[in-house]
Coordinates of C-alpha atoms in Angstrom, one line a residue:
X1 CA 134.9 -68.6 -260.3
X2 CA 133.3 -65.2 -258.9
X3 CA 134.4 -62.0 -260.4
X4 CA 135.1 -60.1 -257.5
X5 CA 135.4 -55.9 -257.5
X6 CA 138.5 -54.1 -255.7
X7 CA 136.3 -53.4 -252.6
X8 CA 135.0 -57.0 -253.5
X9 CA 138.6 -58.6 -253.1
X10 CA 139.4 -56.4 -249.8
X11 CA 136.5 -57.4 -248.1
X12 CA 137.4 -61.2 -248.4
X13 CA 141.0 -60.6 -247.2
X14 CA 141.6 -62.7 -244.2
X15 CA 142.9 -59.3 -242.2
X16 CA 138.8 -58.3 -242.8
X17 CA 136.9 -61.1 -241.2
X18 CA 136.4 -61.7 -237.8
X19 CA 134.3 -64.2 -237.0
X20 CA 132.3 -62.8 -233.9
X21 CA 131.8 -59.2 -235.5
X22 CA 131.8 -59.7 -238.7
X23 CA 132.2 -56.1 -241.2
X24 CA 131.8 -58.5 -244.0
X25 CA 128.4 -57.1 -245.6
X26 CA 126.4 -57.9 -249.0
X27 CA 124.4 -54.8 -248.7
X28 CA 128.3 -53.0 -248.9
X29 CA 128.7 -54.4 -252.3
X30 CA 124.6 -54.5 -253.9
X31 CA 123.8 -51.2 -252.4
X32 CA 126.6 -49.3 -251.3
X33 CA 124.7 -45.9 -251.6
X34 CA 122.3 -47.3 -248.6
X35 CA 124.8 -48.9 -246.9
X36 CA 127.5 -46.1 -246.7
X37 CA 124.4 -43.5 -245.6
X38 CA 123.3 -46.3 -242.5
X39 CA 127.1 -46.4 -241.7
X40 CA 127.3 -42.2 -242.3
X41 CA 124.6 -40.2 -241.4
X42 CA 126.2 -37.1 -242.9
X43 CA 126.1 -38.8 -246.8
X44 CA 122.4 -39.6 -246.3
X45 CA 122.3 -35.7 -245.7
X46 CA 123.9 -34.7 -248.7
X47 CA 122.1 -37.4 -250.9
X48 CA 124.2 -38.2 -253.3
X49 CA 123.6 -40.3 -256.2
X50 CA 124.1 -44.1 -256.4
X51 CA 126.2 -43.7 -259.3
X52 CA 128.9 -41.8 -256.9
X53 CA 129.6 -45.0 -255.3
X54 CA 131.8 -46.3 -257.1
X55 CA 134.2 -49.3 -255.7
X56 CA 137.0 -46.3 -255.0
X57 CA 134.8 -44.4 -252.9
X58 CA 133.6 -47.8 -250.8
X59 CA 137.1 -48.6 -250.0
X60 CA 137.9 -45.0 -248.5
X61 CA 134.9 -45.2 -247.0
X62 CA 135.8 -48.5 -245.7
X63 CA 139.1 -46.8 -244.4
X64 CA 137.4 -44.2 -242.6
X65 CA 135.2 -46.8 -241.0
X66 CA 137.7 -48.7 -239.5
X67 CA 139.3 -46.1 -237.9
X68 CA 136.7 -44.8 -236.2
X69 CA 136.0 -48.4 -235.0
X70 CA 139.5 -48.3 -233.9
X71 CA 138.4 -45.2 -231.4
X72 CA 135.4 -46.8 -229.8
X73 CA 136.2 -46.7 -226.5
X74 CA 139.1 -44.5 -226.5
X75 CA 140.2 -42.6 -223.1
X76 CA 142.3 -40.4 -223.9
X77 CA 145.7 -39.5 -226.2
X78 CA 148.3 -41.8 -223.5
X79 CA 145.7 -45.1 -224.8
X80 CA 145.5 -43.9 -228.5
X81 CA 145.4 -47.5 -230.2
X82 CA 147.0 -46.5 -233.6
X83 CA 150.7 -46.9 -234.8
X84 CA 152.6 -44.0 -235.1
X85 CA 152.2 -40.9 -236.8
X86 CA 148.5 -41.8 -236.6
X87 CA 148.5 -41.4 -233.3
X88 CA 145.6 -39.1 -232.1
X89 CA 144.2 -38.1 -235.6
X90 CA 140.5 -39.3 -237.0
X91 CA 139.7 -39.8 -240.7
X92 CA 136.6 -38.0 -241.9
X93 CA 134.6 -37.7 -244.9
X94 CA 135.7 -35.3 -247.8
X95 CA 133.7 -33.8 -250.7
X96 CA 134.5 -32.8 -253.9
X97 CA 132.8 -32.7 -257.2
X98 CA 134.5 -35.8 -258.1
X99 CA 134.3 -37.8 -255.6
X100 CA 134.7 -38.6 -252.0
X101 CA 137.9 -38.2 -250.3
X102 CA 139.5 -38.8 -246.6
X103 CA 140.1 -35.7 -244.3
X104 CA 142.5 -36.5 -241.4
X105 CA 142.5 -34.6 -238.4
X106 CA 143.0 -34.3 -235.0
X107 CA 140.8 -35.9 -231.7
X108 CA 139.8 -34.5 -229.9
X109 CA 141.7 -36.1 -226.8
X110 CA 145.1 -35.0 -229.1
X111 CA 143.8 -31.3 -229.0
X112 CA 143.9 -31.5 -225.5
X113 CA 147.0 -33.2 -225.2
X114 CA 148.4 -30.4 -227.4
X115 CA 147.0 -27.8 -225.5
X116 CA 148.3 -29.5 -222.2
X117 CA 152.0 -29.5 -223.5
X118 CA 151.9 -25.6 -224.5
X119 CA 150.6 -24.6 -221.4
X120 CA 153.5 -26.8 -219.5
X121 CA 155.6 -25.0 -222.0
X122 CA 154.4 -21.7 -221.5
X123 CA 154.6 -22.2 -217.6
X124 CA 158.4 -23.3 -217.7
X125 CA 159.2 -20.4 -219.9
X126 CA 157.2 -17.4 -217.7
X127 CA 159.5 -17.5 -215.0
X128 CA 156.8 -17.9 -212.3
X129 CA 157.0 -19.8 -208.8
X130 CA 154.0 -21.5 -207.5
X131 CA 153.5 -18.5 -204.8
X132 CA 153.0 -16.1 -208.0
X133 CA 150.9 -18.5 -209.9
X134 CA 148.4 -18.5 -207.0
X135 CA 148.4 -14.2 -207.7
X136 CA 145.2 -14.2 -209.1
X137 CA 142.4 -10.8 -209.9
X138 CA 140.2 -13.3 -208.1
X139 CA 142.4 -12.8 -205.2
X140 CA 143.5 -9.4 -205.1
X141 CA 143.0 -7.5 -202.7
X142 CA 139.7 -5.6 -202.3
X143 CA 140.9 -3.0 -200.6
X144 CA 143.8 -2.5 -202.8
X145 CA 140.7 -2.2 -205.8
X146 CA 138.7 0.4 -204.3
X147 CA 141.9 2.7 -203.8
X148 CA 143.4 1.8 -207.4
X149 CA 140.1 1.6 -208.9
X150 CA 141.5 2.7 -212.7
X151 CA 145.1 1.1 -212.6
X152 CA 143.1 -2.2 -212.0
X153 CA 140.4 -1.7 -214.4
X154 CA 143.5 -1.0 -217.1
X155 CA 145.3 -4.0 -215.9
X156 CA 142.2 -6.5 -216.3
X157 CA 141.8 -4.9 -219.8
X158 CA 145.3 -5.6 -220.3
X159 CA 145.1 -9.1 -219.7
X160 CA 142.2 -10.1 -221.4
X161 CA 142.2 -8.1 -224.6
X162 CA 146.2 -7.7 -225.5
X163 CA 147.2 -9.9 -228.0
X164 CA 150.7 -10.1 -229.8
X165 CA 151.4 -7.5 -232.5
X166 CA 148.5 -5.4 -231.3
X167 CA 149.6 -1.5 -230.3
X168 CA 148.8 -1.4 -226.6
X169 CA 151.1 -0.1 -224.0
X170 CA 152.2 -1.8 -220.6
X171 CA 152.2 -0.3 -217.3
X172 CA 154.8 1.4 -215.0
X173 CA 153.8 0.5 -211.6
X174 CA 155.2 2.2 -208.7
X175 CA 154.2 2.9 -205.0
X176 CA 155.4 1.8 -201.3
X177 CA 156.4 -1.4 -199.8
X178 CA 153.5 -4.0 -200.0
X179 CA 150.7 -2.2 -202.0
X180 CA 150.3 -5.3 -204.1
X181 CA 152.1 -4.2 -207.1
X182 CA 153.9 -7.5 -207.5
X183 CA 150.6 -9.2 -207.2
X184 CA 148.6 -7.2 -210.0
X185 CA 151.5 -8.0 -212.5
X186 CA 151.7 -11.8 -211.6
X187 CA 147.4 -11.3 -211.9
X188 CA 148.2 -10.3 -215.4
X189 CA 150.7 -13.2 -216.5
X190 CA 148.7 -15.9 -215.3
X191 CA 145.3 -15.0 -217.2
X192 CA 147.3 -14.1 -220.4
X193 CA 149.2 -17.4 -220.0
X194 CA 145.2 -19.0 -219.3
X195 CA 145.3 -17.0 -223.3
X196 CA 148.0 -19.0 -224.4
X197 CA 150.0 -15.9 -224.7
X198 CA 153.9 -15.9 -224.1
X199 CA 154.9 -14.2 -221.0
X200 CA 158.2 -13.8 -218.5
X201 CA 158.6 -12.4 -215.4
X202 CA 162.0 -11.9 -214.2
X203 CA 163.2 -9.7 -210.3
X204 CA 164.9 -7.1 -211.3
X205 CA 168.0 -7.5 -208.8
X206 CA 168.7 -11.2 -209.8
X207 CA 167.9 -11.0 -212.8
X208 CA 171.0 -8.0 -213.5
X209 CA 173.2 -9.4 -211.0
X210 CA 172.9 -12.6 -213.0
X211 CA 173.4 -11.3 -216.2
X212 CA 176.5 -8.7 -214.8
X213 CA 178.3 -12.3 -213.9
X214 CA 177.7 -13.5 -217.2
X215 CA 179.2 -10.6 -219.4
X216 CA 182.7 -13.0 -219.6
X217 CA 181.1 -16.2 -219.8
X218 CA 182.0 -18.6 -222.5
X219 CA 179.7 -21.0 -224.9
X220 CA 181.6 -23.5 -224.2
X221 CA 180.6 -24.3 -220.7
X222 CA 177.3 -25.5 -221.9
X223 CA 175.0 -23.0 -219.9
X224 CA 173.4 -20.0 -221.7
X225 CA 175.5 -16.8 -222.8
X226 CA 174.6 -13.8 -222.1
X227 CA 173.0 -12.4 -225.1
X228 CA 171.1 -15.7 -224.8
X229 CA 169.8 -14.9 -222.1
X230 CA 168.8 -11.3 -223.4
X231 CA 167.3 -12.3 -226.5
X232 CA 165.2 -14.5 -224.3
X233 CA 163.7 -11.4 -222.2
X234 CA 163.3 -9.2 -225.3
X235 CA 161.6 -12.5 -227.1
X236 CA 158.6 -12.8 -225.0
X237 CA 155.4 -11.4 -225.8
X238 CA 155.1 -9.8 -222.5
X239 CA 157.7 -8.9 -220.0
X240 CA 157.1 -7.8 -216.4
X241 CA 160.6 -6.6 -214.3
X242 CA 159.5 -7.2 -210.7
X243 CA 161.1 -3.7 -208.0
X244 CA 163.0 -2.1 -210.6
X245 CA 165.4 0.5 -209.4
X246 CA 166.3 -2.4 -206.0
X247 CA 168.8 -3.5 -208.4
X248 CA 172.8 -2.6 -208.6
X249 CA 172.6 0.3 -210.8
X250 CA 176.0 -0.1 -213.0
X251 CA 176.7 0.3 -216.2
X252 CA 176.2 -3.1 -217.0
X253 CA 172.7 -3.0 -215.5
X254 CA 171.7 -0.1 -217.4
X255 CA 173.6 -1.7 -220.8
X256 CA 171.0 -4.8 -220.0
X257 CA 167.6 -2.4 -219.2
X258 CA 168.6 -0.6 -222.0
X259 CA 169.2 -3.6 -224.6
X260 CA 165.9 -5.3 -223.5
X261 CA 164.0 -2.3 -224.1
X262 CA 165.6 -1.4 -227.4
X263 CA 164.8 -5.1 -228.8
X264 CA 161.4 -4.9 -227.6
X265 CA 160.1 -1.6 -228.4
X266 CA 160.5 -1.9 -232.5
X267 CA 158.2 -5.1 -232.5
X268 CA 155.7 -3.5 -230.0
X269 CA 155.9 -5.7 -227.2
X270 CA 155.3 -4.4 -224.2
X271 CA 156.6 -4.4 -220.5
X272 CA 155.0 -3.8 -217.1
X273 CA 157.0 -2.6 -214.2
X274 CA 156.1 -2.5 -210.6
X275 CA 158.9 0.1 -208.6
X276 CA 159.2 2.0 -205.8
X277 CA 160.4 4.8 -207.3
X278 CA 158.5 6.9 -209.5
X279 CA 159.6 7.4 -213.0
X280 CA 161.7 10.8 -212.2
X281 CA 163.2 8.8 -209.1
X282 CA 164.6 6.1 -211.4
X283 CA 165.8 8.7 -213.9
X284 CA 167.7 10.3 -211.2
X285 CA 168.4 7.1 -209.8
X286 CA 170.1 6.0 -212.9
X287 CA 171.7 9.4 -214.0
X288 CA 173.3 9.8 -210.5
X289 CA 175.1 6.5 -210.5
X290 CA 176.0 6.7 -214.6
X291 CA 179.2 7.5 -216.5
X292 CA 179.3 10.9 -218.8
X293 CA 179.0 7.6 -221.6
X294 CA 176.8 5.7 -219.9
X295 CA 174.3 8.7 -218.8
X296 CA 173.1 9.6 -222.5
X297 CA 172.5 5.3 -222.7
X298 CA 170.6 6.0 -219.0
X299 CA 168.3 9.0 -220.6
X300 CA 167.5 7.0 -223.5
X301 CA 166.6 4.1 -221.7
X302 CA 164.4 5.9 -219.4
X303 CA 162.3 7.7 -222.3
X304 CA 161.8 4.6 -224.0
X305 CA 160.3 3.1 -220.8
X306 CA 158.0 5.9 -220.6
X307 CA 157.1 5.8 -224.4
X308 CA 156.6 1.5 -223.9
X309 CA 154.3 1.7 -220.6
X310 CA 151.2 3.9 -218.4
X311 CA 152.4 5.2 -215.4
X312 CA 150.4 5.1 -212.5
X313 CA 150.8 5.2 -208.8
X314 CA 149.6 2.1 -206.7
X315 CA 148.3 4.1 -203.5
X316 CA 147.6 2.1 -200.0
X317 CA 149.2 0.9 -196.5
X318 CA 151.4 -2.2 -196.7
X319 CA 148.7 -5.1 -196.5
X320 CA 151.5 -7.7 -195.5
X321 CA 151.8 -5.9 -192.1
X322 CA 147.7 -6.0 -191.9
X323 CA 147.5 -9.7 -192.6
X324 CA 145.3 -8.6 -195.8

């Protein structure tokens, strides 16, 4: 009876043979050196010596060929033939000064499926509606360009160098009624979250009015507590508050302005704001309408916003009015 090898034995396996296309091979066993570099273009590359092929480092390589056969064909992650956790990953060939070894990694239709699913995530998370997602720099305003020439020039730079962690300030954006303001910061989210970069816009009246009608609310309901909801704003990598100052100024909106900026400012993440009230306004605004307590939390709150962002006037006529 024939002595068979390991990769002798697998090979005449009945889960092996197929009958119209066969993988069953002589030249695997007599010369596996010129076999595996047909089958491998990258080991005829490296041209390694017969004596590295043993009957260990056919099977592997006999695994990593039937996986790729296993891709041939493949459309995309949703038809992924394999079982399982093998599910959109690829075997590859290893090297070390032993031997050779299988690499596993990803497709690349999995990459893309990744990279599908974090942007889906990152959308759900920002806060946006579909009307800000179409805010683009592509569609700003031109006229709104030439009058704000450096404001936009710092908020492009923004968006396409900032990267979490890194010490760059955000921008305090204030002017009249439809100068675009709302626009330039929605510009801004969508090309950082094009970056895969962690953003949230929130409306500054809602978003207090909401959180002043949570201060009693319970865990128990199911539905996210307040300081939830807080740790949420100060969490994201950037933050923009939409017409700051429109909202109900109380003590529990300033508590909330002041809490988010607190959290944010020790891990450098930075804010934009668009107003219509210039930074002294909104001082004022929030001193005048602030208890003796509540005032010192109002002054602090204000400095850090000043210390956390640029300020810069957005200058021009209201373009809604002009059909811009």
């Amino acid at each position: 009876m024939e002595k068979l090898t390991a990769i002798g034995s697998l090979l005449r396996h009945p889960s092996f043979h197929n009958k119209q296309n066969s993988l069953l091979d002589r030249k695997m066993l007599e010369q596996p050196k010129e076999y595996w570099e047909a089958v491998f273009p990258e080991l005829k590359a490296v041209d390694l010596p017969s004596a590295f092929y043993s009957a260990g480092v056919s099977l592997r390589l006999l695994h990593i060929y039937l996986d790729r056969k296993k891709c041939e064909g493949c459309t995309g992650f949703a038809t992924c033939p394999k079982d399982a956790d093998a599910k959109g990953h690829q075997f590859s060939i290893g090297l070390t000064e032993t031997g050779i070894i299988e690499q596993v990694g990803q497709c690349d239709f999995y990459r893309k499926h990744l990279e599908q699913q974090q942007e889906q995530r990152l959308w759900a998370f920002s806060g946006l509606n579909e009307g800000h997602r179409r805010m683009t720099f592509d569609n700003y305003p031109d006229e709104q360009k030439r009058l704000n020439r450096e404001l936009c020039v710092k908020a492009f730079q923004f968006a396409n160098e900032y990267v979490p962690g890194a010490d760059m300030k955000g921008l305090y954006i204030y002017g009249g009624f439809g100068t675009a303001k709302t626009h330039l910061a929605c510009a801004i989210l969508n090309r950082l979250i094009a970056r895969k970069i962690r953003v949230l816009y929130v409306q500054a009246e809602k978003t207090f009015a909401a959180l002043s009608d949570l201060y009693f609310r319970e865990k128990r309901d199911g539905l996210p507590t307040r300081s939830e909801i807080l740790d949420k704003y100060i969490s994201a990598d950037v933050l923009v508050i939409d017409e700051l100052g429109h909202e109900n100024v109380n003590e529990s909106s300033i508590w909330a302005l002041y809490t988010i900026l607190n959290g944010r400012e020790p891990e450098r993440k930075p804010v934009i704001i668009t107003s219509n009230f210039s930074p002294i306004e909104l001082a004022e605004r929030y001193l005048s309408r602030a208890s003796e307590e509540t005032g010192r939390r109002a002054e602090a709150l204000v400095s850090r916003l000043l210390w956390l962002t640029e300020q810069y006037e957005m200058i021009g006529e209201d373009y809604r009015s002009r059909g811009i």
